[in-house]
PDB file of C-alpha atoms in Angstrom:
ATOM      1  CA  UNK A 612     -68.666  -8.718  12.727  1.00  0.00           C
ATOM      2  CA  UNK A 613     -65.096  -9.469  13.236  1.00  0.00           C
ATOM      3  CA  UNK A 614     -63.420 -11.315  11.024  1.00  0.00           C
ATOM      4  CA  UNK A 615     -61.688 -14.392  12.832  1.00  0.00           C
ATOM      5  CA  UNK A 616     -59.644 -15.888   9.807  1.00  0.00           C
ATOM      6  CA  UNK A 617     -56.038 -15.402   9.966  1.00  0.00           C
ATOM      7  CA  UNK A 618     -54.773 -16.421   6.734  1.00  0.00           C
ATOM      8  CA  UNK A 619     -57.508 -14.889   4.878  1.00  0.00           C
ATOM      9  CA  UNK A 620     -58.118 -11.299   3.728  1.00  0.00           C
ATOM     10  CA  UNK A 621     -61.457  -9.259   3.084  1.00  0.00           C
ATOM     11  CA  UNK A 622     -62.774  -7.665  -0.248  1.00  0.00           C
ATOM     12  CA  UNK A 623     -62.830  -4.420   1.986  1.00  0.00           C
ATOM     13  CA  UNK A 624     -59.716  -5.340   3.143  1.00  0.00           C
ATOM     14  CA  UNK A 625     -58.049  -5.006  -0.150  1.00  0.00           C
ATOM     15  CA  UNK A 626     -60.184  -2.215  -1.476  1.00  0.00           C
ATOM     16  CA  UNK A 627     -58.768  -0.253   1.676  1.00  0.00           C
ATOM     17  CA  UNK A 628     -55.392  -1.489   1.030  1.00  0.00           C
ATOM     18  CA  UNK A 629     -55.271  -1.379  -2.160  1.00  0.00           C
ATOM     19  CA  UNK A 630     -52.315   0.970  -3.059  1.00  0.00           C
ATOM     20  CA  UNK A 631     -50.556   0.036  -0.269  1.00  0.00           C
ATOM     21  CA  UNK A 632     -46.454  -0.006  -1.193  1.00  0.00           C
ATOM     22  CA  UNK A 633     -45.678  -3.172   0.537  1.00  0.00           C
ATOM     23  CA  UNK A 634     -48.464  -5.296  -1.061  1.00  0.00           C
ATOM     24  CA  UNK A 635     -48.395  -7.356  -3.799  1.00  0.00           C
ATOM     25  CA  UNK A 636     -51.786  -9.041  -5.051  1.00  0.00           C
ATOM     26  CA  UNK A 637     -50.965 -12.043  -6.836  1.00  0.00           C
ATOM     27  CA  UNK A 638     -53.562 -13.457 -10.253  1.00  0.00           C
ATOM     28  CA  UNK A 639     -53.273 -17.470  -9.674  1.00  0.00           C
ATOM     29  CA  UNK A 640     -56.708 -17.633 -12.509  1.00  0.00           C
ATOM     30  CA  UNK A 641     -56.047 -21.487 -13.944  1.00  0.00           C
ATOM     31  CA  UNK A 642     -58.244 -23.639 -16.112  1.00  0.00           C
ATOM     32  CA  UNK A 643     -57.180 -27.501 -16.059  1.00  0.00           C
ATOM     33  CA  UNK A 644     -57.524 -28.803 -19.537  1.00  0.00           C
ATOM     34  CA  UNK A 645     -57.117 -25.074 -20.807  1.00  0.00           C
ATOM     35  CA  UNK A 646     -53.318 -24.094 -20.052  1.00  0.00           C
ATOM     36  CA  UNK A 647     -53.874 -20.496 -21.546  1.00  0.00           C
ATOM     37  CA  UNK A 648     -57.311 -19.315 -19.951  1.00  0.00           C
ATOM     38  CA  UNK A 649     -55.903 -17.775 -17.025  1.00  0.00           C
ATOM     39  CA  UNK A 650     -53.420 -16.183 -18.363  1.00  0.00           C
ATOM     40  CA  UNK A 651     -56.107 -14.647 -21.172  1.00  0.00           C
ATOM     41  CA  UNK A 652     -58.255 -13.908 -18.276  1.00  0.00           C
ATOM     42  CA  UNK A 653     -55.509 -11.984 -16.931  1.00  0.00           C
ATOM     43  CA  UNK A 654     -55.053  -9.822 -19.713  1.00  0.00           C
ATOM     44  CA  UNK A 655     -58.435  -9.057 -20.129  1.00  0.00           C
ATOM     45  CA  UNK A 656     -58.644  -7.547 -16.828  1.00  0.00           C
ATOM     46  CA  UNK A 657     -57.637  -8.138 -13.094  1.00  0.00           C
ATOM     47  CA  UNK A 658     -57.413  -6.792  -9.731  1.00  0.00           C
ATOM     48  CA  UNK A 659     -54.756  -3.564 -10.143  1.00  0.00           C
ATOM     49  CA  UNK A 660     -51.335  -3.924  -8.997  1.00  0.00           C
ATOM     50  CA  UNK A 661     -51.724  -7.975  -9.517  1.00  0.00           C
ATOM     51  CA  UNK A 662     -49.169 -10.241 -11.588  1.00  0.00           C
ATOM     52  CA  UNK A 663     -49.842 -13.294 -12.569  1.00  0.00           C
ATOM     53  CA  UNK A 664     -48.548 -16.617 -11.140  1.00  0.00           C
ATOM     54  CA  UNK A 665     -49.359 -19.534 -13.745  1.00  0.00           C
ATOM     55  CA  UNK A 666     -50.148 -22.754 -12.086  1.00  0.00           C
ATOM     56  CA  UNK A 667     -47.927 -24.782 -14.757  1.00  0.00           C
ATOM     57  CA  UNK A 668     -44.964 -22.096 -16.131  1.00  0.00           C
ATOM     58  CA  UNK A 669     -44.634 -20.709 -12.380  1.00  0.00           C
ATOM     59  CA  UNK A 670     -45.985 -23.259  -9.719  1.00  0.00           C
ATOM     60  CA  UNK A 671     -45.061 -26.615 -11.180  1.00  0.00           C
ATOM     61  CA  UNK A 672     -42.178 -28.332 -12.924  1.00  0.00           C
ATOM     62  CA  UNK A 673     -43.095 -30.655 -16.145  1.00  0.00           C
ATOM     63  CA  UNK A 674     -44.340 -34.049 -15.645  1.00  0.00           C
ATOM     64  CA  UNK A 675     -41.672 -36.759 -15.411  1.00  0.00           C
ATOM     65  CA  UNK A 676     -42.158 -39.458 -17.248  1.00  0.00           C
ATOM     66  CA  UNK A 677     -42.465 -41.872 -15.374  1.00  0.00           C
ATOM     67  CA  UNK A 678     -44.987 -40.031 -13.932  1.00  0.00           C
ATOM     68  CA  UNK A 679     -42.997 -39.712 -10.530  1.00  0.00           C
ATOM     69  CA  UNK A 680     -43.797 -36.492  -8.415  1.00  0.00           C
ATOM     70  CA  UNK A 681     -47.521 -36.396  -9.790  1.00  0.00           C
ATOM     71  CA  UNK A 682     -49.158 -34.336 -12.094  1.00  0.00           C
ATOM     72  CA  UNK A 683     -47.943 -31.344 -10.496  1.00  0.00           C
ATOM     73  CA  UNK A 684     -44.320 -31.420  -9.206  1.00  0.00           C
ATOM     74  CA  UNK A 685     -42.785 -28.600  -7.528  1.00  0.00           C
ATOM     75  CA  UNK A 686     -41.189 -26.428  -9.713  1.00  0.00           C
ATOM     76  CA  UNK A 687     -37.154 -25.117  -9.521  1.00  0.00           C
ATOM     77  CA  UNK A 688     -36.906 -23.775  -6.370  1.00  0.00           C
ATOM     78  CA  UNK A 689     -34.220 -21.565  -7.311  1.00  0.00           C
ATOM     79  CA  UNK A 690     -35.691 -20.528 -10.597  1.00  0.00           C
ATOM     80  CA  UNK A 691     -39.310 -19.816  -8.728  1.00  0.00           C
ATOM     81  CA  UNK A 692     -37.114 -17.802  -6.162  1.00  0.00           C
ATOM     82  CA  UNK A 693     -35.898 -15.898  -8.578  1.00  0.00           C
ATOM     83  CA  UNK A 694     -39.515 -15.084 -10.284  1.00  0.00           C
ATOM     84  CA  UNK A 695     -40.831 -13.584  -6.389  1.00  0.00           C
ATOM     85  CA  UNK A 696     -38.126 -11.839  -6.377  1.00  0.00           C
ATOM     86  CA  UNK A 697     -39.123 -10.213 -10.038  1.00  0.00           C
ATOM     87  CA  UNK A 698     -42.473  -9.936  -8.537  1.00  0.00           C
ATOM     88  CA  UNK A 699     -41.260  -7.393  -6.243  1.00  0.00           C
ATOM     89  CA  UNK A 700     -41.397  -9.698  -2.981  1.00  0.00           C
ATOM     90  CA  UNK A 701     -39.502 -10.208  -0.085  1.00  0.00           C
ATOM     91  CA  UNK A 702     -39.705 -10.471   3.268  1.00  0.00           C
ATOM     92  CA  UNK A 703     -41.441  -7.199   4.132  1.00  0.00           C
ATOM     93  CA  UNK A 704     -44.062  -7.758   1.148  1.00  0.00           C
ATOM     94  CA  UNK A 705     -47.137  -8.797   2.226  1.00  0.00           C
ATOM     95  CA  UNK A 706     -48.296 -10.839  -0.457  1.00  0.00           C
ATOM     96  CA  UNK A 707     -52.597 -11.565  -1.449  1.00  0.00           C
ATOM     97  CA  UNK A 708     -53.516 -14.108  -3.505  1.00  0.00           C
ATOM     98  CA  UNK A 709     -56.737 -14.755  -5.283  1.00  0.00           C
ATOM     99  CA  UNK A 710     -58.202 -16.883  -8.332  1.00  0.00           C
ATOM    100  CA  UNK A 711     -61.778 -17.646  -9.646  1.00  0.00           C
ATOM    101  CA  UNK A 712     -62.334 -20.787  -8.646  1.00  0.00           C
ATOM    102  CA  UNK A 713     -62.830 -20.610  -4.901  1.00  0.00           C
ATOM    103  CA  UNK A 714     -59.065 -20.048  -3.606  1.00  0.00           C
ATOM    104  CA  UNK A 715     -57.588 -24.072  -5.491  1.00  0.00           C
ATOM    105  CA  UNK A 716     -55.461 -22.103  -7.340  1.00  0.00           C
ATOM    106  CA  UNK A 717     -54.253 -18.991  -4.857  1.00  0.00           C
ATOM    107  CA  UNK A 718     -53.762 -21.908  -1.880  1.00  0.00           C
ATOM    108  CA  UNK A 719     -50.751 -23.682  -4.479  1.00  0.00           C
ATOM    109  CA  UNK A 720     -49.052 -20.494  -4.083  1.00  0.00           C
ATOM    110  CA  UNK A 721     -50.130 -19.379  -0.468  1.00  0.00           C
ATOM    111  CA  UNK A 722     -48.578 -23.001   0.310  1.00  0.00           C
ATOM    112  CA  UNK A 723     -45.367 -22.422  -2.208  1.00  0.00           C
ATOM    113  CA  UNK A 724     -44.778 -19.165  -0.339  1.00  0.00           C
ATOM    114  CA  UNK A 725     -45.528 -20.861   3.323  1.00  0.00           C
ATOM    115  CA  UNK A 726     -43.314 -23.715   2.288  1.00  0.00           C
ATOM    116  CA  UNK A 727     -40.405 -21.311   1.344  1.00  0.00           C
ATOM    117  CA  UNK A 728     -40.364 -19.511   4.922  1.00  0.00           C
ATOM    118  CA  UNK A 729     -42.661 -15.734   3.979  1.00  0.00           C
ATOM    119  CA  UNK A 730     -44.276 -14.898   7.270  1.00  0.00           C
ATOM    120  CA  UNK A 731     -46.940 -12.571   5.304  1.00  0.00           C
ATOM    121  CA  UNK A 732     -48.966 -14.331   2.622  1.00  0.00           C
ATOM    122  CA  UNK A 733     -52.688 -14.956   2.471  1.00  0.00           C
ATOM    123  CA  UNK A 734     -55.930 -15.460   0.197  1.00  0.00           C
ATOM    124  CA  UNK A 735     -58.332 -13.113  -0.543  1.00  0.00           C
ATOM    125  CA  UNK A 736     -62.212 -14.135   1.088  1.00  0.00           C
ATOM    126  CA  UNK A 737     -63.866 -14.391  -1.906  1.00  0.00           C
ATOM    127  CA  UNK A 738     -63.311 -14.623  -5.959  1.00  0.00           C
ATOM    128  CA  UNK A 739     -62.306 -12.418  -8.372  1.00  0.00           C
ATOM    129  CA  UNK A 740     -66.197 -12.051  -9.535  1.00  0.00           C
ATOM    130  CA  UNK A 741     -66.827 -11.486  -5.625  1.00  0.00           C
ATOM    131  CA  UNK A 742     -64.754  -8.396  -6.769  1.00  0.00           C
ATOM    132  CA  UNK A 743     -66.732  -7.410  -9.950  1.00  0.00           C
ATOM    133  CA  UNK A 744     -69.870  -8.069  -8.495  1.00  0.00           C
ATOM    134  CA  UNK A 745     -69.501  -5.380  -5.842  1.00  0.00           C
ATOM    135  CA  UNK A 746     -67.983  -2.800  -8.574  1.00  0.00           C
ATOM    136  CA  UNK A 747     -64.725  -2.702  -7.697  1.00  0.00           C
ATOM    137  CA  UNK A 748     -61.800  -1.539  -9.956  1.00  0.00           C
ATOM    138  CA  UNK A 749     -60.253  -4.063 -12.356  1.00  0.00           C
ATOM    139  CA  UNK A 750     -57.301  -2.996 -15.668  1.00  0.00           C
ATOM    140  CA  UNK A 751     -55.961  -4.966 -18.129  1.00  0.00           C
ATOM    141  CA  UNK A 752     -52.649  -2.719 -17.240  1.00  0.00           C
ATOM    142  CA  UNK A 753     -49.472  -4.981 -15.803  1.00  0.00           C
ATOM    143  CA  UNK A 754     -47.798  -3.013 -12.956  1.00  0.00           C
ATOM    144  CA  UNK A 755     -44.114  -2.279 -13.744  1.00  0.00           C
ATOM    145  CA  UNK A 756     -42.345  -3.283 -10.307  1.00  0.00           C
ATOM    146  CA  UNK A 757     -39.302  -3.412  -8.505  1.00  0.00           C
ATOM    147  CA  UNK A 758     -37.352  -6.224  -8.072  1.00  0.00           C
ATOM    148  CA  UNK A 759     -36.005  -7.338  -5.476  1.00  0.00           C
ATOM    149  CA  UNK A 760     -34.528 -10.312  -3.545  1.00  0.00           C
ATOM    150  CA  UNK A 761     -36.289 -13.084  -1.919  1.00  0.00           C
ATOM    151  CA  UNK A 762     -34.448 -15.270   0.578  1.00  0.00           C
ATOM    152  CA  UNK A 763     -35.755 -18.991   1.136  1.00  0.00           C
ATOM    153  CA  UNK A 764     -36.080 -20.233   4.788  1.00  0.00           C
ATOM    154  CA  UNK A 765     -37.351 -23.431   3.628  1.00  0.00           C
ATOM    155  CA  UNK A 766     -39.898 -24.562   6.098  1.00  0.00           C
ATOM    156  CA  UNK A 767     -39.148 -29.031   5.152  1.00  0.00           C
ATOM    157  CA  UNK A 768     -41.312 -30.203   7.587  1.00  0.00           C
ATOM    158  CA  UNK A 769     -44.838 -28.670   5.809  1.00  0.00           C
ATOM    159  CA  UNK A 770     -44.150 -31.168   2.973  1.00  0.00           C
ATOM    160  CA  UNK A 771     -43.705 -34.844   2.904  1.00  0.00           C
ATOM    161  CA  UNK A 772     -42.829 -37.790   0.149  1.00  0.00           C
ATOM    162  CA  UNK A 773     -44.196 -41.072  -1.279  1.00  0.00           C
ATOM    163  CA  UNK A 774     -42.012 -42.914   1.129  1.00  0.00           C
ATOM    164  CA  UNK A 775     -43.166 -40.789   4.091  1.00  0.00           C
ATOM    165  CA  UNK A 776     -46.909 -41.370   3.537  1.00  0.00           C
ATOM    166  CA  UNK A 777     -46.090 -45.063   3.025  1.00  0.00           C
ATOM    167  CA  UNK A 778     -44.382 -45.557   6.015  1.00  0.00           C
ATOM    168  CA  UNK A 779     -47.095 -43.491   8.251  1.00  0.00           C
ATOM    169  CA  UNK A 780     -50.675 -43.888   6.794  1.00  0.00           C
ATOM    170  CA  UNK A 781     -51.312 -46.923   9.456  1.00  0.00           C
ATOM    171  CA  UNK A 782     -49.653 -44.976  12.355  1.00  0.00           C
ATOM    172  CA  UNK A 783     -52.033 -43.923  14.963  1.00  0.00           C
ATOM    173  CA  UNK A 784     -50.312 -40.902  15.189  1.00  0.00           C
ATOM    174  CA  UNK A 785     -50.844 -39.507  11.666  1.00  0.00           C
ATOM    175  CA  UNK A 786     -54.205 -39.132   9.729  1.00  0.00           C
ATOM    176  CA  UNK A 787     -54.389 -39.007   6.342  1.00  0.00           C
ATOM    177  CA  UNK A 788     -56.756 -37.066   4.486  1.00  0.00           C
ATOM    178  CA  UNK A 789     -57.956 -37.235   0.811  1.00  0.00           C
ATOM    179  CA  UNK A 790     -58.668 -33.540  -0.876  1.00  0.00           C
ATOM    180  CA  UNK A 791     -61.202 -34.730  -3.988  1.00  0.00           C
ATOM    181  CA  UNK A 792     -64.524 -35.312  -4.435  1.00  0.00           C
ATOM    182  CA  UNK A 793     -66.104 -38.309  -2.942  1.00  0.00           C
ATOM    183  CA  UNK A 794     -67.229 -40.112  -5.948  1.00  0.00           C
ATOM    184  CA  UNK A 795     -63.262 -40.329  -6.973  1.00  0.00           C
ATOM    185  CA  UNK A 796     -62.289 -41.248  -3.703  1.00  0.00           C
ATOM    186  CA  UNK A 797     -64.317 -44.203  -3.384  1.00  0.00           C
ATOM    187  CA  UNK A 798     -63.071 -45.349  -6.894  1.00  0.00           C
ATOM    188  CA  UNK A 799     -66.191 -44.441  -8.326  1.00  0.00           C
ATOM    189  CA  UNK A 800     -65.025 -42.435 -10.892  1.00  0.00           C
ATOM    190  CA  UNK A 801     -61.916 -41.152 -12.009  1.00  0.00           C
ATOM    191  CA  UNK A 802     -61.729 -38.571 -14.816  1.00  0.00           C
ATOM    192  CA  UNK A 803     -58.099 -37.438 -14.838  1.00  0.00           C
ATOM    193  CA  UNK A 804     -56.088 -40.271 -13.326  1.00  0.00           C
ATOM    194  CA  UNK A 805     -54.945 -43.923 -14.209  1.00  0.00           C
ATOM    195  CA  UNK A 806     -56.540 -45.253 -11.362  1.00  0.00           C
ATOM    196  CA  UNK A 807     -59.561 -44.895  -9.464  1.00  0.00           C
ATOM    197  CA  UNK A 808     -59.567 -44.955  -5.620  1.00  0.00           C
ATOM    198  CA  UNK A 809     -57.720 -43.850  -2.882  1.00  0.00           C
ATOM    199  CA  UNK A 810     -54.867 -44.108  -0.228  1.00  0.00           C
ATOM    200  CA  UNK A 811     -56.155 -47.102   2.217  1.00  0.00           C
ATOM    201  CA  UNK A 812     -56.918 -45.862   5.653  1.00  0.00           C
ATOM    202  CA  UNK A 813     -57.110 -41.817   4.080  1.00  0.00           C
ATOM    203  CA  UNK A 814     -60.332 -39.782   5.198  1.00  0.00           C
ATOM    204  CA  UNK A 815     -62.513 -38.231   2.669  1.00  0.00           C
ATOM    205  CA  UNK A 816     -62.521 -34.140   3.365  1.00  0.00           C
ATOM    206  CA  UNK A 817     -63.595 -32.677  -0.253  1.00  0.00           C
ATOM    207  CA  UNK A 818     -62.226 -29.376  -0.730  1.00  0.00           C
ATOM    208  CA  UNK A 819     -64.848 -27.900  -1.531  1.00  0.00           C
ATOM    209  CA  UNK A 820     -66.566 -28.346   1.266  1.00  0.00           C
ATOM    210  CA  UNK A 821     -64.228 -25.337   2.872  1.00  0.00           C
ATOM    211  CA  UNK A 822     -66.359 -23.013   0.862  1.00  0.00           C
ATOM    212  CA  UNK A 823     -69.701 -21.750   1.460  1.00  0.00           C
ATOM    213  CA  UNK A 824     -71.965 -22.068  -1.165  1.00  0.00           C
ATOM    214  CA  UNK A 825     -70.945 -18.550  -2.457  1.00  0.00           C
ATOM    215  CA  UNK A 826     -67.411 -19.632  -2.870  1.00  0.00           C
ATOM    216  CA  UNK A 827     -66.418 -17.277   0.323  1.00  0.00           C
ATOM    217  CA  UNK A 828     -64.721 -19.393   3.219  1.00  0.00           C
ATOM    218  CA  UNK A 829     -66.215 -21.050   6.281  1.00  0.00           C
ATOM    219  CA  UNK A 830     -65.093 -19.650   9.431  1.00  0.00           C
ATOM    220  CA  UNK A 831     -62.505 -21.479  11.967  1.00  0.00           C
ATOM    221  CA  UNK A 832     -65.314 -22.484  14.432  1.00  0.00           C
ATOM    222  CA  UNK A 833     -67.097 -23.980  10.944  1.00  0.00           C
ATOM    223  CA  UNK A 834     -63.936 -25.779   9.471  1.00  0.00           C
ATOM    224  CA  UNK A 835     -63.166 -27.357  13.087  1.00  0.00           C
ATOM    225  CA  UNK A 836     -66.996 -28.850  12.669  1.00  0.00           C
ATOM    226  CA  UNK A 837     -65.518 -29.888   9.333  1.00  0.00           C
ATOM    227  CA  UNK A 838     -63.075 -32.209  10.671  1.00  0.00           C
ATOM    228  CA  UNK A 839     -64.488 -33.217  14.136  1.00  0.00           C
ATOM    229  CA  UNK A 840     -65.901 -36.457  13.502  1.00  0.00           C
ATOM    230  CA  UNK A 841     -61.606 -37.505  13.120  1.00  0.00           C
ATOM    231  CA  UNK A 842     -61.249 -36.622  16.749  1.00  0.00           C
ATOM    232  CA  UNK A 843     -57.925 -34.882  15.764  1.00  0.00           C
ATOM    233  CA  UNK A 844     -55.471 -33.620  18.519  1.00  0.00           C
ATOM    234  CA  UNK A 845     -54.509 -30.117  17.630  1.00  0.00           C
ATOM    235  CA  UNK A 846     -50.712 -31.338  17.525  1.00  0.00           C
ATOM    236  CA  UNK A 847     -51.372 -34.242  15.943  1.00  0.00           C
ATOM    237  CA  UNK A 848     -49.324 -34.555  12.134  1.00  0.00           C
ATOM    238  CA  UNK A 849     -52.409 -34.538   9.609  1.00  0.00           C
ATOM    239  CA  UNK A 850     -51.047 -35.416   5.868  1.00  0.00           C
ATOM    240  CA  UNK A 851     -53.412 -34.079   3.227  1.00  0.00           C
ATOM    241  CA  UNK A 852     -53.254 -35.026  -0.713  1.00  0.00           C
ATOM    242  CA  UNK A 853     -55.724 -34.631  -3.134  1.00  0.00           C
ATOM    243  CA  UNK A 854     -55.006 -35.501  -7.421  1.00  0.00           C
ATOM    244  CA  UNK A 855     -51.657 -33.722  -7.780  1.00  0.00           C
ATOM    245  CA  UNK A 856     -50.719 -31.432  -4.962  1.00  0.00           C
ATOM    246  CA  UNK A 857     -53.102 -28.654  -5.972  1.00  0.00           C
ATOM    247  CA  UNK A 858     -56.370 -28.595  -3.988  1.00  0.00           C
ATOM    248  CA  UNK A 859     -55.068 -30.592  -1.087  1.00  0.00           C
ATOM    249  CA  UNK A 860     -53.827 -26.591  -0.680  1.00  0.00           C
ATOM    250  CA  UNK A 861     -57.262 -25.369   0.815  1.00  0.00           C
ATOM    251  CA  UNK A 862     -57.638 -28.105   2.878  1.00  0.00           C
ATOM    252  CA  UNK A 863     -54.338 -27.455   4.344  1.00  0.00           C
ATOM    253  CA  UNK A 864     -55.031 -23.756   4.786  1.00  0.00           C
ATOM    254  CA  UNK A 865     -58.580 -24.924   6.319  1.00  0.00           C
ATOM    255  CA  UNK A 866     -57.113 -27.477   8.954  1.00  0.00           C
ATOM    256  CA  UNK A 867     -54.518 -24.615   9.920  1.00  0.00           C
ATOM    257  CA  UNK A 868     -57.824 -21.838  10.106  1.00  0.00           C
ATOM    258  CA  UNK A 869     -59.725 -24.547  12.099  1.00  0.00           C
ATOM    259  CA  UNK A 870     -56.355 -24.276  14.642  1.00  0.00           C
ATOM    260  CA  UNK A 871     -54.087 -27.520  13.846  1.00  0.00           C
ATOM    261  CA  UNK A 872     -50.680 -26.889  13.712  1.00  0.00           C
ATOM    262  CA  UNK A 873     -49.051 -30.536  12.311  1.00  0.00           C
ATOM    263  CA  UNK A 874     -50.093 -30.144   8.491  1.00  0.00           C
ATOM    264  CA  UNK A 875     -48.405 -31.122   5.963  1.00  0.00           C
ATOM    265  CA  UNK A 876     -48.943 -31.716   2.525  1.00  0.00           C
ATOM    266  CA  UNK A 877     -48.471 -34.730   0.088  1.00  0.00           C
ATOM    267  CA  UNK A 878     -47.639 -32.793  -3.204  1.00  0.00           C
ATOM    268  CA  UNK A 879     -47.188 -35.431  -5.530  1.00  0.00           C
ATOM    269  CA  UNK A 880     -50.612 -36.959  -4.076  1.00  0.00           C
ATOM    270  CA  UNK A 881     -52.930 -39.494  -5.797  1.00  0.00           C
ATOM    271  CA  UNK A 882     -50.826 -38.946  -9.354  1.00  0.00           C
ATOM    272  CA  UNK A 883     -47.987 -39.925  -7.788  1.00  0.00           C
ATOM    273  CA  UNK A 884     -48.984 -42.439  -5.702  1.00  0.00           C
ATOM    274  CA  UNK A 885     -50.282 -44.802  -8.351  1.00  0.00           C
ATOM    275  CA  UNK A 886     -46.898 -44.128 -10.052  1.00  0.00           C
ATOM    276  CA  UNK A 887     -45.117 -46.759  -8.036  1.00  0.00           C
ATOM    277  CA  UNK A 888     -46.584 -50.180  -9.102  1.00  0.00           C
ATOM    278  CA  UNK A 889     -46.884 -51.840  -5.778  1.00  0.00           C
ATOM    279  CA  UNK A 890     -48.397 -49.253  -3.892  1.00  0.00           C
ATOM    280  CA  UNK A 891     -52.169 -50.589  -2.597  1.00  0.00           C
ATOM    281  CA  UNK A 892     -55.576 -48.886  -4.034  1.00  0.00           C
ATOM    282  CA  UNK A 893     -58.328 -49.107  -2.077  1.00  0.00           C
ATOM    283  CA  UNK A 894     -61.914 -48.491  -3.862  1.00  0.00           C
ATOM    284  CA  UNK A 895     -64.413 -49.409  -0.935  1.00  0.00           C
ATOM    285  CA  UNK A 896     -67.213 -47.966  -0.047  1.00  0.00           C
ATOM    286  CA  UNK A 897     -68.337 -48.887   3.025  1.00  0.00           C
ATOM    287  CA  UNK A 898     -65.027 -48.051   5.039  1.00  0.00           C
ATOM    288  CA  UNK A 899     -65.265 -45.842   8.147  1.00  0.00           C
ATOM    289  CA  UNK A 900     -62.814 -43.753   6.182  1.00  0.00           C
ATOM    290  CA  UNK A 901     -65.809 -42.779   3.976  1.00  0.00           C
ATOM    291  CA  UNK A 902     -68.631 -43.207   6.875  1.00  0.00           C
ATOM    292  CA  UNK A 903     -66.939 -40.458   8.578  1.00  0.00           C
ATOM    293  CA  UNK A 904     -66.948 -37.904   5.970  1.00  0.00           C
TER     294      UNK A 904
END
């Protein structure tokens, strides 16, 4: 069958690539709550040839305190520059990312790398266990690499601010879509945040809900039934958020698989949203923001 993604990459499209110079497979394992699992993981054993990108030392700046930018600001630019650049990646590096968790992690930096201007990055279809499960290599060896230099063409319009959802989210020509699970979009529940709800007037798209039940991705023709009931216009600008910047990722990769080309991502999200005092929370449940979903 052929395979129709075009930001995605096969299992047997990496075990035939493999050893290929010009790649560079990219470890983005990450455990909320436990800072140091992926990085153990890592150790332990990955995918050969891959480094590891740390969702909090590599793809995120500290929290500010006053808890502007979200839970998970971008990090230095120039600093993470420098680290692909260590990594061995440039332009001509085509660049595979992967995780165990369903692609949350590997979309942060497929998005980072997007967002900085590289032409060549994608996710691996499929998990790290997809990997083990079919027998294929793993080493607890870290490649020695090259270095070389990585030049920005930052790409501004993928990303947009507080200010920018605020002035857009009742526009009719923007729709706003919320990343997390249902019960914390409706205000529900809310396990991580200070607040429970969600941006009035966002759509409910869980994440999650990208994935088949395998953790492997739906297909283009199966995200676009994803998002049909919004009636989006393939250039229309579609802002997505989700708690702090981090899993609104695969929704933005599946909006740009299902063929829309206005994404853009809120990384400070619902964490830095409720930052700002006066911003309005909306917790209902009957909204045809949620009835849509």
């Amino acid at each position: 069958m052929t395979d129709t993604h075009t930001h995605l990459k096969s299992l047997d499209w990496l075990r035939e690539h493999l050893t290929d110079a010009n790649l560079r497979i990219v470890d983005c394992r990450f455990v909320l709550g436990q800072p140091q699992a992926g990085r153990t993981a890592y150790d332990q054993s990955h995918i050969p040839g891959a480094i590891h990108a740390d969702l909090e030392q590599d793809l995120s700046a500290p929290v500010a305190p006053n808890g502007h930018g979200g839970r998970h600001p971008l990090p230095d630019l120039d600093t993470f520059v420098r680290k692909l650049g260590q990594w061995g990646i440039d332009a001509n590096t085509t660049v595979l990312a992967y995780d165990d968790q369903g692609g949350a992690m590997a979309s942060r930096f497929w998005w980072m790398l997007t967002y900085l201007g590289h032409k060549n990055t994608y996710l691996l279809n499929g998990t790290l266990t997809h990997w083990l499960q079919r027998d294929l290599p793993v080493t607890a060896e870290v490649p020695s690499v090259t270095a070389t230099l990585f030049t920005p063409d930052l790409q501004k319009d993928l990303l947009v601010s507080m200010s920018d959802v605020q002035a857009k989210r009742n526009s009719p020509d923007t729709v706003l879509i919320d990343s997390r699970e249902p019960m914390r979009y409706r205000g529900e529940q809310e396990p991580i945040d200070k607040a429970a709800g969600h941006i009035p007037g966002a759509h409910n798209r869980f994440w999650k809900d990208a994935l088949h039940a395998d953790n492997t991705w739906k297909s283009p023709a199966e995200q676009q039934v994803r998002f049909a009931a919004l009636n989006l216009d393939p250039q229309q600008e579609v802002i997505v958020y989700c708690g702090s910047g981090v899993t609104a990722c695969p929704n933005v990769l599946a909006l740009k698989e299902a063929g829309f080309e206005q994404v853009k991502l809120y990384l400070g999200s619902w964490s830095d949203w409720i930052s700002y005092a006066d911003n309005p929370i909306a917790t209902d449940t009957d909204s045809e923001a949620d009835k849509d979903a």
